[in-house]
mmCIF file of C-alpha atoms in Angstrom:
data_model
loop_
_atom_site.group_PDB
_atom_site.id
_atom_site.type_symbol
_atom_site.label_atom_id
_atom_site.label_comp_id
_atom_site.label_asym_id
_atom_site.label_seq_id
_atom_site.Cartn_x
_atom_site.Cartn_y
_atom_site.Cartn_z
ATOM 1 C CA UNK A 1 55.739 124.586 35.616
ATOM 2 C CA UNK A 2 59.576 123.890 35.639
ATOM 3 C CA UNK A 3 60.255 120.515 37.200
ATOM 4 C CA UNK A 4 62.977 121.094 39.653
ATOM 5 C CA UNK A 5 63.481 117.440 41.396
ATOM 6 C CA UNK A 6 63.552 113.995 39.826
ATOM 7 C CA UNK A 7 63.420 110.553 41.945
ATOM 8 C CA UNK A 8 66.675 109.176 42.206
ATOM 9 C CA UNK A 9 67.692 106.078 39.962
ATOM 10 C CA UNK A 10 68.966 104.278 42.810
ATOM 11 C CA UNK A 11 67.710 101.000 44.594
ATOM 12 C CA UNK A 12 66.534 101.634 47.043
ATOM 13 C CA UNK A 13 65.205 104.833 45.518
ATOM 14 C CA UNK A 14 65.447 107.243 48.565
ATOM 15 C CA UNK A 15 67.641 107.352 51.659
ATOM 16 C CA UNK A 16 66.357 104.931 54.196
ATOM 17 C CA UNK A 17 63.269 104.386 52.519
ATOM 18 C CA UNK A 18 61.882 107.893 53.320
ATOM 19 C CA UNK A 19 58.925 108.927 51.177
ATOM 20 C CA UNK A 20 59.897 110.663 47.781
ATOM 21 C CA UNK A 21 58.117 114.213 47.828
ATOM 22 C CA UNK A 22 58.421 116.330 44.612
ATOM 23 C CA UNK A 23 55.940 118.775 45.201
ATOM 24 C CA UNK A 24 57.810 120.930 46.966
ATOM 25 C CA UNK A 25 54.997 123.962 46.887
ATOM 26 C CA UNK A 26 53.222 121.303 49.386
ATOM 27 C CA UNK A 27 56.121 120.202 51.566
ATOM 28 C CA UNK A 28 54.970 119.167 54.853
ATOM 29 C CA UNK A 29 58.402 117.750 56.426
ATOM 30 C CA UNK A 30 60.562 118.538 59.326
ATOM 31 C CA UNK A 31 63.468 117.582 57.508
ATOM 32 C CA UNK A 32 63.850 117.192 53.509
ATOM 33 C CA UNK A 33 66.855 115.319 51.864
ATOM 34 C CA UNK A 34 68.200 116.676 48.502
ATOM 35 C CA UNK A 35 70.188 115.124 45.993
ATOM 36 C CA UNK A 36 72.307 117.985 44.014
ATOM 37 C CA UNK A 37 74.730 116.023 41.696
ATOM 38 C CA UNK A 38 76.259 118.520 39.443
ATOM 39 C CA UNK A 39 78.722 121.759 40.305
ATOM 40 C CA UNK A 40 80.001 124.377 37.799
ATOM 41 C CA UNK A 41 82.750 122.740 35.593
ATOM 42 C CA UNK A 42 86.172 124.157 35.233
ATOM 43 C CA UNK A 43 86.441 122.171 31.786
ATOM 44 C CA UNK A 44 84.235 120.405 29.621
ATOM 45 C CA UNK A 45 85.052 117.194 30.633
ATOM 46 C CA UNK A 46 84.304 117.811 34.367
ATOM 47 C CA UNK A 47 80.559 118.286 34.324
ATOM 48 C CA UNK A 48 79.557 114.889 34.850
ATOM 49 C CA UNK A 49 82.301 113.558 37.376
ATOM 50 C CA UNK A 50 82.716 110.926 39.957
ATOM 51 C CA UNK A 51 81.004 113.007 42.621
ATOM 52 C CA UNK A 52 78.283 113.441 40.739
ATOM 53 C CA UNK A 53 77.368 109.816 41.362
ATOM 54 C CA UNK A 54 77.339 109.939 45.451
ATOM 55 C CA UNK A 55 73.751 111.384 45.787
ATOM 56 C CA UNK A 56 72.438 107.761 44.585
ATOM 57 C CA UNK A 57 75.449 105.912 45.787
ATOM 58 C CA UNK A 58 74.920 106.973 49.080
ATOM 59 C CA UNK A 59 71.273 106.187 49.049
ATOM 60 C CA UNK A 60 72.230 102.765 47.526
ATOM 61 C CA UNK A 61 74.158 102.241 50.212
ATOM 62 C CA UNK A 62 71.382 102.428 53.159
ATOM 63 C CA UNK A 63 69.993 98.755 52.145
ATOM 64 C CA UNK A 64 68.698 98.088 56.106
ATOM 65 C CA UNK A 65 66.029 101.063 56.461
ATOM 66 C CA UNK A 66 63.847 98.655 58.992
ATOM 67 C CA UNK A 67 67.129 98.036 60.833
ATOM 68 C CA UNK A 68 68.456 101.699 60.790
ATOM 69 C CA UNK A 69 64.903 103.126 61.531
ATOM 70 C CA UNK A 70 64.036 100.950 64.551
ATOM 71 C CA UNK A 71 67.297 100.265 66.189
ATOM 72 C CA UNK A 72 68.636 101.886 69.521
ATOM 73 C CA UNK A 73 71.254 104.067 68.218
ATOM 74 C CA UNK A 74 73.680 105.239 71.235
ATOM 75 C CA UNK A 75 75.243 108.494 69.100
ATOM 76 C CA UNK A 76 71.767 110.089 69.843
ATOM 77 C CA UNK A 77 70.234 107.837 72.344
ATOM 78 C CA UNK A 78 67.153 106.110 71.066
ATOM 79 C CA UNK A 79 65.989 105.152 67.591
ATOM 80 C CA UNK A 80 66.263 107.520 64.521
ATOM 81 C CA UNK A 81 62.904 109.337 65.355
ATOM 82 C CA UNK A 82 62.221 108.354 68.645
ATOM 83 C CA UNK A 83 58.688 109.266 69.569
ATOM 84 C CA UNK A 84 59.016 112.757 67.803
ATOM 85 C CA UNK A 85 56.683 112.254 64.943
ATOM 86 C CA UNK A 86 58.983 113.821 62.817
ATOM 87 C CA UNK A 87 58.621 113.515 58.869
ATOM 88 C CA UNK A 88 61.901 112.996 56.738
ATOM 89 C CA UNK A 89 61.231 112.836 52.960
ATOM 90 C CA UNK A 90 63.502 112.668 50.465
ATOM 91 C CA UNK A 91 63.125 114.830 47.349
ATOM 92 C CA UNK A 92 65.487 113.387 45.061
ATOM 93 C CA UNK A 93 68.121 115.062 42.793
ATOM 94 C CA UNK A 94 67.824 118.372 41.467
ATOM 95 C CA UNK A 95 67.177 118.320 37.574
ATOM 96 C CA UNK A 96 70.029 119.400 35.201
ATOM 97 C CA UNK A 97 70.183 120.815 31.625
ATOM 98 C CA UNK A 98 73.487 119.061 30.413
ATOM 99 C CA UNK A 99 73.174 121.799 27.688
ATOM 100 C CA UNK A 100 73.319 124.487 30.281
ATOM 101 C CA UNK A 101 75.331 123.968 33.358
ATOM 102 C CA UNK A 102 73.299 126.894 34.852
ATOM 103 C CA UNK A 103 70.001 125.258 34.924
ATOM 104 C CA UNK A 104 71.146 123.031 37.745
ATOM 105 C CA UNK A 105 71.979 125.650 39.875
ATOM 106 C CA UNK A 106 69.375 127.657 39.204
ATOM 107 C CA UNK A 107 67.005 124.712 39.992
ATOM 108 C CA UNK A 108 69.198 123.785 43.186
ATOM 109 C CA UNK A 109 68.373 127.367 44.589
ATOM 110 C CA UNK A 110 64.685 127.185 43.873
ATOM 111 C CA UNK A 111 64.364 123.903 45.624
ATOM 112 C CA UNK A 112 66.316 125.156 48.339
ATOM 113 C CA UNK A 113 64.456 128.110 48.804
ATOM 114 C CA UNK A 114 61.335 126.251 48.664
ATOM 115 C CA UNK A 115 62.205 123.672 51.385
ATOM 116 C CA UNK A 116 63.680 126.449 53.484
ATOM 117 C CA UNK A 117 60.511 128.539 53.129
ATOM 118 C CA UNK A 118 58.535 125.502 54.381
ATOM 119 C CA UNK A 119 60.082 125.485 57.812
ATOM 120 C CA UNK A 120 61.976 122.335 57.212
ATOM 121 C CA UNK A 121 65.771 121.516 57.566
ATOM 122 C CA UNK A 122 67.523 120.636 54.549
ATOM 123 C CA UNK A 123 70.201 117.985 54.174
ATOM 124 C CA UNK A 124 72.079 118.287 50.533
ATOM 125 C CA UNK A 125 73.856 115.617 49.168
ATOM 126 C CA UNK A 126 76.748 116.609 46.579
ATOM 127 C CA UNK A 127 78.152 116.589 43.781
ATOM 128 C CA UNK A 128 81.362 118.752 44.259
ATOM 129 C CA UNK A 129 82.001 121.816 46.912
ATOM 130 C CA UNK A 130 80.306 124.040 44.514
ATOM 131 C CA UNK A 131 76.524 122.826 45.349
ATOM 132 C CA UNK A 132 76.391 124.950 48.639
ATOM 133 C CA UNK A 133 76.474 128.347 46.361
ATOM 134 C CA UNK A 134 72.938 128.039 45.197
ATOM 135 C CA UNK A 135 71.639 126.328 48.815
ATOM 136 C CA UNK A 136 73.308 129.445 50.856
ATOM 137 C CA UNK A 137 71.777 131.942 48.547
ATOM 138 C CA UNK A 138 68.355 130.143 49.203
ATOM 139 C CA UNK A 139 68.955 131.081 52.996
ATOM 140 C CA UNK A 140 67.956 134.833 52.347
ATOM 141 C CA UNK A 141 64.461 133.625 52.751
ATOM 142 C CA UNK A 142 64.875 132.742 56.419
ATOM 143 C CA UNK A 143 65.508 136.665 56.944
ATOM 144 C CA UNK A 144 68.152 135.941 59.493
ATOM 145 C CA UNK A 145 72.250 136.103 59.844
ATOM 146 C CA UNK A 146 73.672 132.600 59.385
ATOM 147 C CA UNK A 147 76.694 131.174 60.771
ATOM 148 C CA UNK A 148 78.500 129.016 58.351
ATOM 149 C CA UNK A 149 80.512 126.059 59.689
ATOM 150 C CA UNK A 150 82.601 124.347 57.066
ATOM 151 C CA UNK A 151 84.951 121.047 57.563
ATOM 152 C CA UNK A 152 87.471 120.885 54.897
ATOM 153 C CA UNK A 153 91.038 120.518 54.179
ATOM 154 C CA UNK A 154 91.010 123.555 52.009
ATOM 155 C CA UNK A 155 89.771 127.260 52.557
ATOM 156 C CA UNK A 156 87.697 127.163 49.264
ATOM 157 C CA UNK A 157 88.462 131.401 48.906
ATOM 158 C CA UNK A 158 89.177 131.342 45.229
ATOM 159 C CA UNK A 159 87.455 134.097 43.212
ATOM 160 C CA UNK A 160 87.453 132.034 40.252
ATOM 161 C CA UNK A 161 88.974 128.989 38.351
ATOM 162 C CA UNK A 162 89.108 129.353 34.352
ATOM 163 C CA UNK A 163 86.955 132.611 34.786
ATOM 164 C CA UNK A 164 84.043 130.006 36.560
ATOM 165 C CA UNK A 165 83.309 131.796 40.175
ATOM 166 C CA UNK A 166 81.106 129.152 41.287
ATOM 167 C CA UNK A 167 83.098 125.983 41.181
ATOM 168 C CA UNK A 168 84.286 123.578 44.177
ATOM 169 C CA UNK A 169 87.262 126.258 45.135
ATOM 170 C CA UNK A 170 85.150 129.330 45.887
ATOM 171 C CA UNK A 171 81.757 128.207 47.760
ATOM 172 C CA UNK A 172 82.993 129.951 50.822
ATOM 173 C CA UNK A 173 84.303 133.193 49.001
ATOM 174 C CA UNK A 174 80.820 133.060 47.411
ATOM 175 C CA UNK A 175 79.094 132.969 50.874
ATOM 176 C CA UNK A 176 81.283 135.911 52.077
ATOM 177 C CA UNK A 177 79.658 138.263 49.363
ATOM 178 C CA UNK A 178 75.863 137.415 50.620
ATOM 179 C CA UNK A 179 74.460 139.815 53.241
ATOM 180 C CA UNK A 180 72.597 136.963 55.406
ATOM 181 C CA UNK A 181 76.060 135.024 56.145
ATOM 182 C CA UNK A 182 77.957 136.504 59.172
ATOM 183 C CA UNK A 183 80.428 134.238 61.247
ATOM 184 C CA UNK A 184 82.671 132.088 59.197
ATOM 185 C CA UNK A 185 84.479 129.204 60.931
ATOM 186 C CA UNK A 186 86.620 126.881 58.991
ATOM 187 C CA UNK A 187 87.859 123.626 60.338
ATOM 188 C CA UNK A 188 90.516 121.139 59.798
ATOM 189 C CA UNK A 189 92.352 123.018 57.250
ATOM 190 C CA UNK A 190 95.414 121.430 56.306
ATOM 191 C CA UNK A 191 98.090 120.680 53.196
ATOM 192 C CA UNK A 192 98.028 122.696 50.155
ATOM 193 C CA UNK A 193 95.059 123.571 47.361
ATOM 194 C CA UNK A 194 92.309 126.111 46.598
ATOM 195 C CA UNK A 195 94.025 128.896 48.170
ATOM 196 C CA UNK A 196 97.081 131.317 47.225
ATOM 197 C CA UNK A 197 98.579 133.806 49.709
ATOM 198 C CA UNK A 198 95.641 136.415 48.253
ATOM 199 C CA UNK A 199 93.055 133.992 49.179
ATOM 200 C CA UNK A 200 94.147 133.819 52.796
ATOM 201 C CA UNK A 201 94.551 137.127 53.089
ATOM 202 C CA UNK A 202 91.129 137.869 51.933
ATOM 203 C CA UNK A 203 89.653 135.274 54.096
ATOM 204 C CA UNK A 204 91.222 136.748 57.191
ATOM 205 C CA UNK A 205 90.031 139.992 56.401
ATOM 206 C CA UNK A 206 86.706 138.919 56.265
ATOM 207 C CA UNK A 207 87.326 137.555 59.935
ATOM 208 C CA UNK A 208 86.664 134.261 59.117
ATOM 209 C CA UNK A 209 88.003 131.900 62.136
ATOM 210 C CA UNK A 210 90.368 129.219 60.176
ATOM 211 C CA UNK A 211 91.150 126.391 62.683
ATOM 212 C CA UNK A 212 93.945 124.333 61.199
ATOM 213 C CA UNK A 213 93.612 120.312 61.666
ATOM 214 C CA UNK A 214 96.746 120.646 63.672
ATOM 215 C CA UNK A 215 95.319 123.427 65.957
ATOM 216 C CA UNK A 216 92.166 121.556 66.420
ATOM 217 C CA UNK A 217 93.842 118.517 67.396
ATOM 218 C CA UNK A 218 95.686 120.301 70.200
ATOM 219 C CA UNK A 219 93.161 122.148 71.668
ATOM 220 C CA UNK A 220 90.010 119.794 71.122
ATOM 221 C CA UNK A 221 87.131 120.031 69.144
ATOM 222 C CA UNK A 222 85.197 121.320 72.305
ATOM 223 C CA UNK A 223 87.516 124.663 72.176
ATOM 224 C CA UNK A 224 86.821 125.100 68.862
ATOM 225 C CA UNK A 225 82.907 124.819 69.372
ATOM 226 C CA UNK A 226 83.796 127.619 71.994
ATOM 227 C CA UNK A 227 84.735 130.036 69.332
ATOM 228 C CA UNK A 228 81.576 129.422 67.398
ATOM 229 C CA UNK A 229 78.799 131.865 68.375
ATOM 230 C CA UNK A 230 75.797 130.839 70.466
ATOM 231 C CA UNK A 231 72.707 130.562 69.177
ATOM 232 C CA UNK A 232 72.829 130.037 65.728
ATOM 233 C CA UNK A 233 71.230 129.734 63.221
ATOM 234 C CA UNK A 234 73.925 127.549 61.845
ATOM 235 C CA UNK A 235 74.415 125.911 58.716
ATOM 236 C CA UNK A 236 77.139 122.928 58.278
ATOM 237 C CA UNK A 237 78.907 121.989 54.956
ATOM 238 C CA UNK A 238 80.943 118.958 55.029
ATOM 239 C CA UNK A 239 83.675 118.172 52.413
ATOM 240 C CA UNK A 240 84.263 114.705 52.865
ATOM 241 C CA UNK A 241 88.276 115.426 52.357
ATOM 242 C CA UNK A 242 87.678 117.395 55.556
ATOM 243 C CA UNK A 243 87.523 114.276 57.659
ATOM 244 C CA UNK A 244 90.451 111.843 57.876
ATOM 245 C CA UNK A 245 90.858 109.620 54.899
ATOM 246 C CA UNK A 246 90.993 106.748 57.682
ATOM 247 C CA UNK A 247 87.102 106.841 57.756
ATOM 248 C CA UNK A 248 86.853 109.172 54.508
ATOM 249 C CA UNK A 249 89.046 107.332 51.844
ATOM 250 C CA UNK A 250 86.681 108.157 48.828
ATOM 251 C CA UNK A 251 87.710 111.439 47.719
ATOM 252 C CA UNK A 252 89.726 112.583 45.049
ATOM 253 C CA UNK A 253 92.382 114.078 46.914
ATOM 254 C CA UNK A 254 93.696 112.390 50.322
ATOM 255 C CA UNK A 255 94.740 114.833 53.111
ATOM 256 C CA UNK A 256 95.886 113.013 56.291
ATOM 257 C CA UNK A 257 95.433 114.512 59.494
ATOM 258 C CA UNK A 258 91.539 115.418 59.483
ATOM 259 C CA UNK A 259 88.856 115.218 61.702
ATOM 260 C CA UNK A 260 87.904 111.734 63.146
ATOM 261 C CA UNK A 261 84.605 110.336 63.353
ATOM 262 C CA UNK A 262 84.302 111.477 67.198
ATOM 263 C CA UNK A 263 85.215 114.938 66.555
ATOM 264 C CA UNK A 264 82.706 115.112 63.827
ATOM 265 C CA UNK A 265 79.722 113.515 66.261
ATOM 266 C CA UNK A 266 81.023 116.100 68.980
ATOM 267 C CA UNK A 267 81.091 119.042 66.602
ATOM 268 C CA UNK A 268 77.596 118.293 65.037
ATOM 269 C CA UNK A 269 75.778 117.613 68.343
ATOM 270 C CA UNK A 270 77.881 120.784 69.634
ATOM 271 C CA UNK A 271 76.167 122.743 67.386
ATOM 272 C CA UNK A 272 72.771 121.430 67.929
ATOM 273 C CA UNK A 273 73.173 121.949 71.849
ATOM 274 C CA UNK A 274 74.483 125.625 70.881
ATOM 275 C CA UNK A 275 71.647 126.859 68.824
ATOM 276 C CA UNK A 276 69.273 126.147 65.727
ATOM 277 C CA UNK A 277 70.546 124.292 62.616
ATOM 278 C CA UNK A 278 68.860 124.941 59.517
ATOM 279 C CA UNK A 279 70.946 122.315 57.246
ATOM 280 C CA UNK A 280 73.880 120.623 56.137
ATOM 281 C CA UNK A 281 75.421 119.285 53.198
ATOM 282 C CA UNK A 282 77.987 116.498 52.891
ATOM 283 C CA UNK A 283 79.910 116.766 49.436
ATOM 284 C CA UNK A 284 82.978 115.746 47.429
ATOM 285 C CA UNK A 285 82.182 112.111 48.202
ATOM 286 C CA UNK A 286 84.046 109.890 45.004
ATOM 287 C CA UNK A 287 82.093 106.469 44.936
ATOM 288 C CA UNK A 288 84.911 104.727 42.607
ATOM 289 C CA UNK A 289 87.909 105.798 45.116
ATOM 290 C CA UNK A 290 85.973 104.420 48.236
ATOM 291 C CA UNK A 291 87.243 101.388 50.297
ATOM 292 C CA UNK A 292 84.719 98.554 51.387
ATOM 293 C CA UNK A 293 82.117 101.678 51.526
ATOM 294 C CA UNK A 294 84.063 103.035 54.274
ATOM 295 C CA UNK A 295 83.212 106.711 53.091
ATOM 296 C CA UNK A 296 79.736 106.023 52.353
ATOM 297 C CA UNK A 297 78.996 104.329 55.830
ATOM 298 C CA UNK A 298 80.347 107.303 57.742
ATOM 299 C CA UNK A 299 78.414 109.931 55.319
ATOM 300 C CA UNK A 300 75.160 107.954 56.031
ATOM 301 C CA UNK A 301 76.074 107.943 59.735
ATOM 302 C CA UNK A 302 76.356 111.825 59.699
ATOM 303 C CA UNK A 303 73.266 112.346 58.054
ATOM 304 C CA UNK A 304 71.487 109.930 60.474
ATOM 305 C CA UNK A 305 73.272 111.833 63.458
ATOM 306 C CA UNK A 306 72.038 115.059 61.909
ATOM 307 C CA UNK A 307 68.416 113.866 61.785
ATOM 308 C CA UNK A 308 68.342 112.402 64.991
ATOM 309 C CA UNK A 309 69.461 115.387 66.697
ATOM 310 C CA UNK A 310 67.305 117.707 64.806
ATOM 311 C CA UNK A 311 64.206 115.972 65.691
ATOM 312 C CA UNK A 312 65.025 115.904 69.275
ATOM 313 C CA UNK A 313 66.216 119.551 69.278
ATOM 314 C CA UNK A 314 62.763 120.422 67.835
#
């Protein structure tokens, strides 16, 4: 049998010390965490990059699991899991084959498919923004129309870069081609990058709701939430550069004017209030570019808020 995941190399080995589970065929959990380190490179020097270190760097930053699990958290009104009895596991990192970049995506899709089929919600840690592509493909196992919500500085509708159609500039374009992806809402878009005029036209022709950072700041995140269809199910993909670099400086290309922590908190919890969340990812963290672990702290807090909200929603 092909091995899909492997134990993290970080210390502590898992996120917040949650149990490590690599038998995805017998998965018994409410929430599964999965590292997907590698995207599809645009050149030979991009396969192993700074973002590929992020899953284990984020795990290593969670050095006080007892404190994080046992303390009252005002972000969601209680301890992380409360009295829900919810099970959270860390499935480690998707196995890669450095001689064949396609293997990593195939393994990621197979792992995500098993996790979704088990009934668990999935939190994926990238890696660059190509990694949602295999995860979104796996969502077809649910047999439902998924509303895709993206937080990003860029719209990511490129059809290809250097002939590669599944890289970090293309996840939303690929998602738009999946029959089980319905509405697409893109929040925090600003500046330049990953789109030429033709990509913007394609996105708008699809019906994507492109909410620039400036519009979001003007109308408020609550008004943006009102534009997202009720009921779900929702999948949330978060590019670290979608948040303002004052709270997530550890990215390759900082873009001033992004979401604040309060806006991100309201968006996440607002989605849970509107309907069912099947998963999320956090991508494009570049650990070597971080400042005082500011990015990792906010990423950890985002994941904990997803967990805290999810176990209460269940």
